[in-house]
Short mmCIF file of C-alpha atoms in Angstrom, two decimals:
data_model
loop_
_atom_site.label_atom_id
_atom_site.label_comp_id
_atom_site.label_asym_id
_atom_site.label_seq_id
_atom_site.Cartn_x
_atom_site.Cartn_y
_atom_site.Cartn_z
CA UNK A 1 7.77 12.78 117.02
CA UNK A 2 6.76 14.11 113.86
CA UNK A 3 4.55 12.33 111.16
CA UNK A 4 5.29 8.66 109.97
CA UNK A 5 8.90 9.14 111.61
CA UNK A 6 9.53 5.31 111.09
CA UNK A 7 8.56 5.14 107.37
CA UNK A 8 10.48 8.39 106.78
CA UNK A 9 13.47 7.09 108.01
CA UNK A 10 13.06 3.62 106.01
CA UNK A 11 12.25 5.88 102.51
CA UNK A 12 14.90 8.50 103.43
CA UNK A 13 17.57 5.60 103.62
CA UNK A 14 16.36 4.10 100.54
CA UNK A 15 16.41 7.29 98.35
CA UNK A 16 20.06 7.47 99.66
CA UNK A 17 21.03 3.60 98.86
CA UNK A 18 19.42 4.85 95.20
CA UNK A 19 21.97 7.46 94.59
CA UNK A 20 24.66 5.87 95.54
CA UNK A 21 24.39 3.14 93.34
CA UNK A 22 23.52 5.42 90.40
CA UNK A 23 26.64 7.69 91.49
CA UNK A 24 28.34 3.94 91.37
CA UNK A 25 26.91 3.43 87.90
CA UNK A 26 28.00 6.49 86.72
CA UNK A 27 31.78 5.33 87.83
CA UNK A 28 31.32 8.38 90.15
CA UNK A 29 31.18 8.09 94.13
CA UNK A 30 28.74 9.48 96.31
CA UNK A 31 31.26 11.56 99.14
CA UNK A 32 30.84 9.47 102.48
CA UNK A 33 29.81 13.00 104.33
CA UNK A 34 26.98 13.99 102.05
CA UNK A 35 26.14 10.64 102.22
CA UNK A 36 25.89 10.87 105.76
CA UNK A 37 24.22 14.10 105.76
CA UNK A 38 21.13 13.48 103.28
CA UNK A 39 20.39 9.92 105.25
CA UNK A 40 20.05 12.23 108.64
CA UNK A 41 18.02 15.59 106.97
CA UNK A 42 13.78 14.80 106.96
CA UNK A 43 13.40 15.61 102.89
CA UNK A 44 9.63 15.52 103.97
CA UNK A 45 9.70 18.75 106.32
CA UNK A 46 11.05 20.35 103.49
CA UNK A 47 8.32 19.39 101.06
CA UNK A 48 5.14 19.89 102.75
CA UNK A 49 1.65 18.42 101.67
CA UNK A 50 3.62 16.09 99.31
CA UNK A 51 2.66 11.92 99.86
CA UNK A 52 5.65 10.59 101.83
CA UNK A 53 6.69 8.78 99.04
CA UNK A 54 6.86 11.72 96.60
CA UNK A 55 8.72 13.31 99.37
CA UNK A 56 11.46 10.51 98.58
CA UNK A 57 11.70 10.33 95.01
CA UNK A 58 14.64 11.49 92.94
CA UNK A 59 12.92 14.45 91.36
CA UNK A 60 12.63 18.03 92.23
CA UNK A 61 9.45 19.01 93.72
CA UNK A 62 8.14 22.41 92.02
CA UNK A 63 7.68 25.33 95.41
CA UNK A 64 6.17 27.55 93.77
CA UNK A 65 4.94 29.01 89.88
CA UNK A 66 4.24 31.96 87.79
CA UNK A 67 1.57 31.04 85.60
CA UNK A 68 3.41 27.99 83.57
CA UNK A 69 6.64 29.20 84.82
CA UNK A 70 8.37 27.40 88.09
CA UNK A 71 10.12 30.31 90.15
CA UNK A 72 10.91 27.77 92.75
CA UNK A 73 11.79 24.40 93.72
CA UNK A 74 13.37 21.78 96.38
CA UNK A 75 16.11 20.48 93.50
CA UNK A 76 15.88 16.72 92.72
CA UNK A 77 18.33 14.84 95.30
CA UNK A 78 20.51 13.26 93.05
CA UNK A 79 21.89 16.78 91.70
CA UNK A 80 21.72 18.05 94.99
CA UNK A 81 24.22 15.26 96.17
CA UNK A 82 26.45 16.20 92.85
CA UNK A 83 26.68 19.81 93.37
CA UNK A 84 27.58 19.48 97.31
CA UNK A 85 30.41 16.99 96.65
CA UNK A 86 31.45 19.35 94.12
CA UNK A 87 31.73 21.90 96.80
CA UNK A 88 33.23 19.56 99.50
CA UNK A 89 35.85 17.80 96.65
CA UNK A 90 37.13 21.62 96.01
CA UNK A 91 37.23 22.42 99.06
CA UNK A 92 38.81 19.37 100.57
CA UNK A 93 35.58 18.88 102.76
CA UNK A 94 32.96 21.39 104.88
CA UNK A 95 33.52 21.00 107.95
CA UNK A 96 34.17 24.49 109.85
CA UNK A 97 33.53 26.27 106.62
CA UNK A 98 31.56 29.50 106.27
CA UNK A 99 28.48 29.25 103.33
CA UNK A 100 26.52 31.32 101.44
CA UNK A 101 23.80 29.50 99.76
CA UNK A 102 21.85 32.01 96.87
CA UNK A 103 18.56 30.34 96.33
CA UNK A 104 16.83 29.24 99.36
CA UNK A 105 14.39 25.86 99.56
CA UNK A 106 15.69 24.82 102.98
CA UNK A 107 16.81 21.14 102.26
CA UNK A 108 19.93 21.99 100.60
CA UNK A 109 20.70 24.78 103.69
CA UNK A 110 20.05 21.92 105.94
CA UNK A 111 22.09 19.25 104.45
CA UNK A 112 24.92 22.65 104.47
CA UNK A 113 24.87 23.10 107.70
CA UNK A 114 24.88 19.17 108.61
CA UNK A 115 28.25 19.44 106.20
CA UNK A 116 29.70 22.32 108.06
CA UNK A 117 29.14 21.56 111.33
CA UNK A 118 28.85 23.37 114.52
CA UNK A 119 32.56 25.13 113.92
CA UNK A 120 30.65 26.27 110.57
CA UNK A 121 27.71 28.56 109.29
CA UNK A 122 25.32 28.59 106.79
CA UNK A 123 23.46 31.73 105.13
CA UNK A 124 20.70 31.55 102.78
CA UNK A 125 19.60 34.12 100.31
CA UNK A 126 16.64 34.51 97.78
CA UNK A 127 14.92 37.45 96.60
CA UNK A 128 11.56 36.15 96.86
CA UNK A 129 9.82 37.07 100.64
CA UNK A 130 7.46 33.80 99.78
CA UNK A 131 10.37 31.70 99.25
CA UNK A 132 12.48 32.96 102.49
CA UNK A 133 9.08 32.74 104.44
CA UNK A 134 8.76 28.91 103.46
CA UNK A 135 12.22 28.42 104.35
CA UNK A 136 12.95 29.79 107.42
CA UNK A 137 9.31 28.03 108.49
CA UNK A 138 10.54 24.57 107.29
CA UNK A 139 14.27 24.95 108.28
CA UNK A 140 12.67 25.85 111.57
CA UNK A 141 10.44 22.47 112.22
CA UNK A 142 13.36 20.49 111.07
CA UNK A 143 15.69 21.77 114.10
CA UNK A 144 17.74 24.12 112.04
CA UNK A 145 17.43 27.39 113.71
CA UNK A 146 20.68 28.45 113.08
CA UNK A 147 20.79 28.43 109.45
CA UNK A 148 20.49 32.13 108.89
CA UNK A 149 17.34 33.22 106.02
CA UNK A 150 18.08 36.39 104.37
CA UNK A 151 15.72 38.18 101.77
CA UNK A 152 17.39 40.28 98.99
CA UNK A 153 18.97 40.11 95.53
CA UNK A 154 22.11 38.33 95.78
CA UNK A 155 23.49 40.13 92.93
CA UNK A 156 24.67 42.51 95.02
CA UNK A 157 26.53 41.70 98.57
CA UNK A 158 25.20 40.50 101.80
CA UNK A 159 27.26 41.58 104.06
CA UNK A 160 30.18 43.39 102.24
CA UNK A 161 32.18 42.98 104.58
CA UNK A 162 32.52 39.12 105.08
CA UNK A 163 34.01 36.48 103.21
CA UNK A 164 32.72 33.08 102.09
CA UNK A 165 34.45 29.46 101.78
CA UNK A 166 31.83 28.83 99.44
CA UNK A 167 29.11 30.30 97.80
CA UNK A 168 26.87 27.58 95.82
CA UNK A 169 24.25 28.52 93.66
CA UNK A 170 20.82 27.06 93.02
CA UNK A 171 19.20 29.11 90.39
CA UNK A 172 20.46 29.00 86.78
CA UNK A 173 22.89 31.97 86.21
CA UNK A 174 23.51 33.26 82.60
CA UNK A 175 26.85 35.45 84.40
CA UNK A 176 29.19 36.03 87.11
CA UNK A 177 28.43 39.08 89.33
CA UNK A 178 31.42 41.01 91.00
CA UNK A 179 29.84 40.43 94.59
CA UNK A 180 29.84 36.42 94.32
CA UNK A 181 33.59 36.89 93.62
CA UNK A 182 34.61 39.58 95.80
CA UNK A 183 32.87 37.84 99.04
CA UNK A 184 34.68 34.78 98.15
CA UNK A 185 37.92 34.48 100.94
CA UNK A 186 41.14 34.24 98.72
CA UNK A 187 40.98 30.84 97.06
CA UNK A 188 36.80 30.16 98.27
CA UNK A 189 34.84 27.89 95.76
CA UNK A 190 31.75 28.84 94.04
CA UNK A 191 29.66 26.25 92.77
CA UNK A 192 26.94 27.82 89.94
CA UNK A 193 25.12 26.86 87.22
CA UNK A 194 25.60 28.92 84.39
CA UNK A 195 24.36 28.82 81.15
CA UNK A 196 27.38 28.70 78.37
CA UNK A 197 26.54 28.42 74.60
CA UNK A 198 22.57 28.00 75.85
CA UNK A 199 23.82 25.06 77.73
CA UNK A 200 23.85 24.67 81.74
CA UNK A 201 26.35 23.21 83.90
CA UNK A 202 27.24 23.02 87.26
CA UNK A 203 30.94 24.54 87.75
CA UNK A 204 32.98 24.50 90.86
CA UNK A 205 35.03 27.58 90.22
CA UNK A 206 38.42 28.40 92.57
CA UNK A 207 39.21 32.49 93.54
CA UNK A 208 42.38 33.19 92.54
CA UNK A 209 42.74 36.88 93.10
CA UNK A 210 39.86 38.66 90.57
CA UNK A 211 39.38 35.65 88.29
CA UNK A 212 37.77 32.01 88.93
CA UNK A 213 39.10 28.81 87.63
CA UNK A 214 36.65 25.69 87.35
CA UNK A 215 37.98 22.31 89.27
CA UNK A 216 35.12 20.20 88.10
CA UNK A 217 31.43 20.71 86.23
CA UNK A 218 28.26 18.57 86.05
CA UNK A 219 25.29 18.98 83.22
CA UNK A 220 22.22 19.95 85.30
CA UNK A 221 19.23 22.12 84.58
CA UNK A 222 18.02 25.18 87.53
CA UNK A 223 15.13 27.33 87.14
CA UNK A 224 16.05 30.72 86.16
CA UNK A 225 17.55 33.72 88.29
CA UNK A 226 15.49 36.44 89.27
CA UNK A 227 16.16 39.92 89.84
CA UNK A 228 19.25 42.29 88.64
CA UNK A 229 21.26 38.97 87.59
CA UNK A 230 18.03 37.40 85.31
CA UNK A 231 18.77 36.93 81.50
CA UNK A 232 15.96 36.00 79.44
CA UNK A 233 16.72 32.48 77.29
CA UNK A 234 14.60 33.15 74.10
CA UNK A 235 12.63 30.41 72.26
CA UNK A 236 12.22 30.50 68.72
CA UNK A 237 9.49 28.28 67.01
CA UNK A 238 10.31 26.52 63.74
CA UNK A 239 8.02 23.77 63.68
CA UNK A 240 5.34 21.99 65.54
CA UNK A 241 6.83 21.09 68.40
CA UNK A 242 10.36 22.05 67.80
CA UNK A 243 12.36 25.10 69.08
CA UNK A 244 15.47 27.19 68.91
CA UNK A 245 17.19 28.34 72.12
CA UNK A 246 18.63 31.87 71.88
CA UNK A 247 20.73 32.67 74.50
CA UNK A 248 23.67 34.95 73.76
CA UNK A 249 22.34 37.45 71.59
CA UNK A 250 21.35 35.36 68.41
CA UNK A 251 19.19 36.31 65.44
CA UNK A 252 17.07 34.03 63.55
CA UNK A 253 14.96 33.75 60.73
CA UNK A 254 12.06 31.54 62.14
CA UNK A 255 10.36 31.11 58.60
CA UNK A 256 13.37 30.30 56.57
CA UNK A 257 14.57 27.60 58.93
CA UNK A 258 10.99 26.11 58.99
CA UNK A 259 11.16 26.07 55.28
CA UNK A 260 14.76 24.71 55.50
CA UNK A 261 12.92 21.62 57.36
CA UNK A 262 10.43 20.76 54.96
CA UNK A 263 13.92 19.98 52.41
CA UNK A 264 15.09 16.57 52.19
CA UNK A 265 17.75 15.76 54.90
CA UNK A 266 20.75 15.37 54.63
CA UNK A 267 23.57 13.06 56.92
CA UNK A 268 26.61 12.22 57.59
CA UNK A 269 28.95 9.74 60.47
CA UNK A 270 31.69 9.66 62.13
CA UNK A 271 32.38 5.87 61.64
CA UNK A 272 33.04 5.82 65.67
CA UNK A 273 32.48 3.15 68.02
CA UNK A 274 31.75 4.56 71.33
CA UNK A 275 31.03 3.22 75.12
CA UNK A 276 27.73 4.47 76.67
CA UNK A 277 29.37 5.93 79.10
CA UNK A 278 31.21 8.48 76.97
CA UNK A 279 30.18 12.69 78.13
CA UNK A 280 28.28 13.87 75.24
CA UNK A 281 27.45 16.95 77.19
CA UNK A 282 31.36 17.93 77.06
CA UNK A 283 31.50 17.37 73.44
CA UNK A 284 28.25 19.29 73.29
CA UNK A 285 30.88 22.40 74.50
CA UNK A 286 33.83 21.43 72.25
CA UNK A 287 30.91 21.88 69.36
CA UNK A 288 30.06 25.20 70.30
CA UNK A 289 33.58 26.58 70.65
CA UNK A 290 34.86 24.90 67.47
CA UNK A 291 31.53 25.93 65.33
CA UNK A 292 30.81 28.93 66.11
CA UNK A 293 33.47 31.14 64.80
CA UNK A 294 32.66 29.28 61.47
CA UNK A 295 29.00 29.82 61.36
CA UNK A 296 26.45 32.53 60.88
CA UNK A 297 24.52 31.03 64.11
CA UNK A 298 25.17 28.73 66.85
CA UNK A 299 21.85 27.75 68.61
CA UNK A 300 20.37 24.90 70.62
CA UNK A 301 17.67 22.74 69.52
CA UNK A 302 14.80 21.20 71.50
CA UNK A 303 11.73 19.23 70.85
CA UNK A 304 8.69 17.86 71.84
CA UNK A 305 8.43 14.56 71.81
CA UNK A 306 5.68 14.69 69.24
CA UNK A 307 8.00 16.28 66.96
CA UNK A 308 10.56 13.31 67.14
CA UNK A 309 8.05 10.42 66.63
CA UNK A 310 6.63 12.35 64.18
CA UNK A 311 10.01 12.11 62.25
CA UNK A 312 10.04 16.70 62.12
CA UNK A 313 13.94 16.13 63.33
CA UNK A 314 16.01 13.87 65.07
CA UNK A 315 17.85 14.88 67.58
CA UNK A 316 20.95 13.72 69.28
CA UNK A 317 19.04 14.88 72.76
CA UNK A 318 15.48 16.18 72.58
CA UNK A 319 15.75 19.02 75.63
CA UNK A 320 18.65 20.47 74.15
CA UNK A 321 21.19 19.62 71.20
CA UNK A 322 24.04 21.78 69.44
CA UNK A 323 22.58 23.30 65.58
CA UNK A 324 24.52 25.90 63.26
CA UNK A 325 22.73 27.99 60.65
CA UNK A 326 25.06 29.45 58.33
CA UNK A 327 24.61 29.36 54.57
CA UNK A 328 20.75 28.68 53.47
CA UNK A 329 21.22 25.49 56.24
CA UNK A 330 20.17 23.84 58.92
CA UNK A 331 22.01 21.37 60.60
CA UNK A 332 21.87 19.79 64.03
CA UNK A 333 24.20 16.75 66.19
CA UNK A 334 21.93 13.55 65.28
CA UNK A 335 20.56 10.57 67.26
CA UNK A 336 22.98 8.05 68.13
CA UNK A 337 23.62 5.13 65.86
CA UNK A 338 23.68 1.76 68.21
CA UNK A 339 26.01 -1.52 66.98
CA UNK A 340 27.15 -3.59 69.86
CA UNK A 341 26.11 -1.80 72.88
CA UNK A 342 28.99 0.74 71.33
CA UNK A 343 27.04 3.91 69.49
CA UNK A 344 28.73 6.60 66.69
CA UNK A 345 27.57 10.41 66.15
CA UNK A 346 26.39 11.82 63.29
CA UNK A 347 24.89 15.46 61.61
CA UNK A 348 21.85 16.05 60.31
CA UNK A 349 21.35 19.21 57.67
CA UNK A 350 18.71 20.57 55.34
CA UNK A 351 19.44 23.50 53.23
CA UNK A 352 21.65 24.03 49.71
CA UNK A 353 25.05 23.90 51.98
CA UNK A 354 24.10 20.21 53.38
CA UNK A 355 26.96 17.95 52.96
CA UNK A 356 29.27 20.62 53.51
CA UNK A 357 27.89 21.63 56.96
CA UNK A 358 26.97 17.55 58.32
CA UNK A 359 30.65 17.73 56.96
CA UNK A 360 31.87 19.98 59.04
CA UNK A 361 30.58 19.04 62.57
CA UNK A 362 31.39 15.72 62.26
CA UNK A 363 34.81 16.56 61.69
CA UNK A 364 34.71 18.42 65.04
CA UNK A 365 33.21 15.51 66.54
CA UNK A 366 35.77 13.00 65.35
CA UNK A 367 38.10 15.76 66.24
CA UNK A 368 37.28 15.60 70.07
CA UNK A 369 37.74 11.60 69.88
CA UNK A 370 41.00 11.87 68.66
CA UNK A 371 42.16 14.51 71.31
CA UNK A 372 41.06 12.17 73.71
CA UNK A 373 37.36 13.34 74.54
CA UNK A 374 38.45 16.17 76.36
CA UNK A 375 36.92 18.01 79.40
CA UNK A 376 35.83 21.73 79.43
CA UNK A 377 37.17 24.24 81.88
CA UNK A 378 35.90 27.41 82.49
CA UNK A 379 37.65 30.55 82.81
CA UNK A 380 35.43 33.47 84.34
CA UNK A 381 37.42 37.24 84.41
CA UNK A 382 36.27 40.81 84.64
CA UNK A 383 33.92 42.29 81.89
CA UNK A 384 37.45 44.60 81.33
CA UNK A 385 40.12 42.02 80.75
CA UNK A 386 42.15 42.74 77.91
CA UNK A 387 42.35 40.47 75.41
CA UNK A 388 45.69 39.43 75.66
CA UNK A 389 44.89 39.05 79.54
CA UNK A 390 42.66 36.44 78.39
CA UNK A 391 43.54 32.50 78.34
CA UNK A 392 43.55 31.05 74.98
CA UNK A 393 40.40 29.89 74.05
CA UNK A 394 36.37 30.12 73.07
CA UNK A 395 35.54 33.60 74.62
CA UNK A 396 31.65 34.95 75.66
CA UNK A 397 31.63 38.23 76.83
CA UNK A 398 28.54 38.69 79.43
CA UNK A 399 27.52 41.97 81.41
CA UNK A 400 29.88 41.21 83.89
CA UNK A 401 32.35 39.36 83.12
CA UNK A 402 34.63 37.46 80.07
CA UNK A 403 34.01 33.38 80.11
CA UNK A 404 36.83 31.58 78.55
CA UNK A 405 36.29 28.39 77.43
CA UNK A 406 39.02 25.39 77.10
CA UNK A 407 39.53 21.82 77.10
CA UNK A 408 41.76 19.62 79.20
CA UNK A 409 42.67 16.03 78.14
CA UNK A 410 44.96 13.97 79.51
CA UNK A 411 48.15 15.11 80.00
CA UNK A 412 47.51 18.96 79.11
CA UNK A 413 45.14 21.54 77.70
CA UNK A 414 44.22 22.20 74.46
#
């Protein structure tokens, strides 16, 4: 029996309880199977040398690090839980289904092959020998021999010659290889976070024939990919404390936008009165596709702390929030203004264009309220689509592949 079996089992159950009643708060619903499956797989074997009780908390537990850097980690259960019943929603549920999992901790190939059961298989993938070597060695003392550990870059095929249900992802991708597609069966799932606009989401994207169609996305945050498919996400200082996120090729003039900061600040509202349980993070998207085109520079902002208290900026989210620079200005998505237990969005700018550009992105803001706060979907095609092959909306080109951006409200898309 292995080590504080009893107490395991008590914290295992309670770290389940936890997420369902956040998934519950969330108005969201914790899938009965995954359920099921994370109150049966030992989180502990998978985390090694951690206190019990660290073992069940809903964080991730860094694996391993390059300097400063994590390379690797067991993911924090609660996303964990969101991504697979992203996975087992698109695909109408696991069981018997064939998985590739790229990015290998063990826990989340465990609670796989729980899901897919014994008419199902599970492979896992990293590049990383350490990270295979832990793996294997912890999938192993949990009872999972038959999860099969494989070492290589997953940018290029496994096994070319077989075919995938799903493939799910658990390093942050900046693009779309051919070989996640092409060992996808005919209408397989894969569930990825990629970075769009600097910002990550999980997407659970649908083959159909060489393009991939997204059925559902959560925010989330992955440590990077490594290898052939790693993209480097650039930080630009422009203040103590405060950063620029350059992530699809930007250029930026660190000094001037510094100096733009030190200029009295501009705002602006949209005179909205919001529920707290409105998605930000999808008007976050709806930002960058409607801005963009009409700025010099989209970027994302993030700050320390420090920065905030300190009064430097104010932003609507510290780790990450939607600015333009365009025009000698700087201007950024604000901190929320609370009335009621209802909150409204604002802009802040500094620069000699500042009313015009707080202006202009809360008119995209109110914009998305009116249309009925709509949802993104993705769109992912080959690098050599045409353009008029190409769905209507915000395009990225990557190296692979063309990302199409649109939004869905009710009753159609925009």
């Amino acid at each position: 029996m292995s080590i504080g079996t009893t107490d395991s089992e008590g914290l295992r159950h309670e770290m389940v309880d936890r997420l369902a009643a956040d998934h519950a708060a969330k108005g969201l619903k914790l899938r009965p199977d995954v359920e099921a499956a994370m109150r049966v797989v030992p989180r502990q074997l998978f985390t090694p040398g951690l206190p019990l009780e660290e073992a069940y908390k809903d964080a991730a537990v860094v694996t391993k690090r390059r300097g400063e850097e994590t390379i690797s980690s067991v993911s924090a259960p609660f996303l964990i839980a969101e991504m697979l019943g992203q996975a087992a929603d698109a695909l109408d549920g696991l069981e018997g289904r064939h998985v590739l999992e790229i990015g290998s901790g063990g826990y989340n190939a465990s609670l796989l092959r729980e899901l897919v059961g014994p008419a199902g298989s599970v492979t896992t993938v990293d590049i990383d020998p350490e990270v295979t070597d832990r793996a294997a060695t912890c999938l192993a003392a949990a009872g999972y021999n038959d999860v099969t550990v494989v070492c290589a870059d997953a940018e290029q095929p496994i096994e070319p010659v077989r075919r995938y249900d799903l493939i799910i992802v658990t390093a942050g991708a900046w693009d779309i290889p051919p070989a996640w597609r092409d060992q996808l069966t005919g209408d397989g799932v894969l569930v990825v976070p990629l970075r769009t606009f600097g910002m990550t989401r999980s997407w659970a994207l649908r083959r159909s024939g060489d393009r991939l169609d997204s059925v559902s996305d959560r925010q989330c945050g992955f440590v990077s990919m490594q290898g052939a498919g790693a993209h480097e996400m650039r930080y630009v200082d422009i203040a103590d404390g405060v950063h620029l996120r350059l992530d699809e090729g930007q250029q930026v003039d660190a000094a001037a936008i510094a100096s733009l900061l030190t200029q009295p600040r501009q705002e602006a509202w949209a005179g909205l009165s919001l529920p707290p349980r409105t998605i930000l993070s999808d008007m976050d998207l709806w930002l960058a596709t409607r801005l963009k085109p009409e700025v010099s520079e989209f970027v994302v902002l993030s700050a320390q702390e420090r920065a905030v208290t300190s009064g430097i900026v104010a932003p609507a989210w510290r780790f990450g929030t939607p600015a333009t620079i365009d025009d000698g200005t700087f201007s950024y998505r604000s901190a929320l203004r609370w009335t009621d237990r209802k909150f409204d969005l604002g802009a802040y700018a500094h620069g000699s264009a500042a009313a015009a550009a707080v202006g202009r992105m809360v008119e995209h803001m109110r914009a998305w309220v009116d249309a009925g706060s709509p949802s993104p979907v993705l769109h992912v095609l080959p690098a050599a689509t045409p353009d008029g092959d190409l769905p209507d909306g915000a395009v990225l080109d990557k190296r692979h592949s063309r990302v199409v951006l649109t939004f869905t409200p009710q009753g159609g898309t925009l």
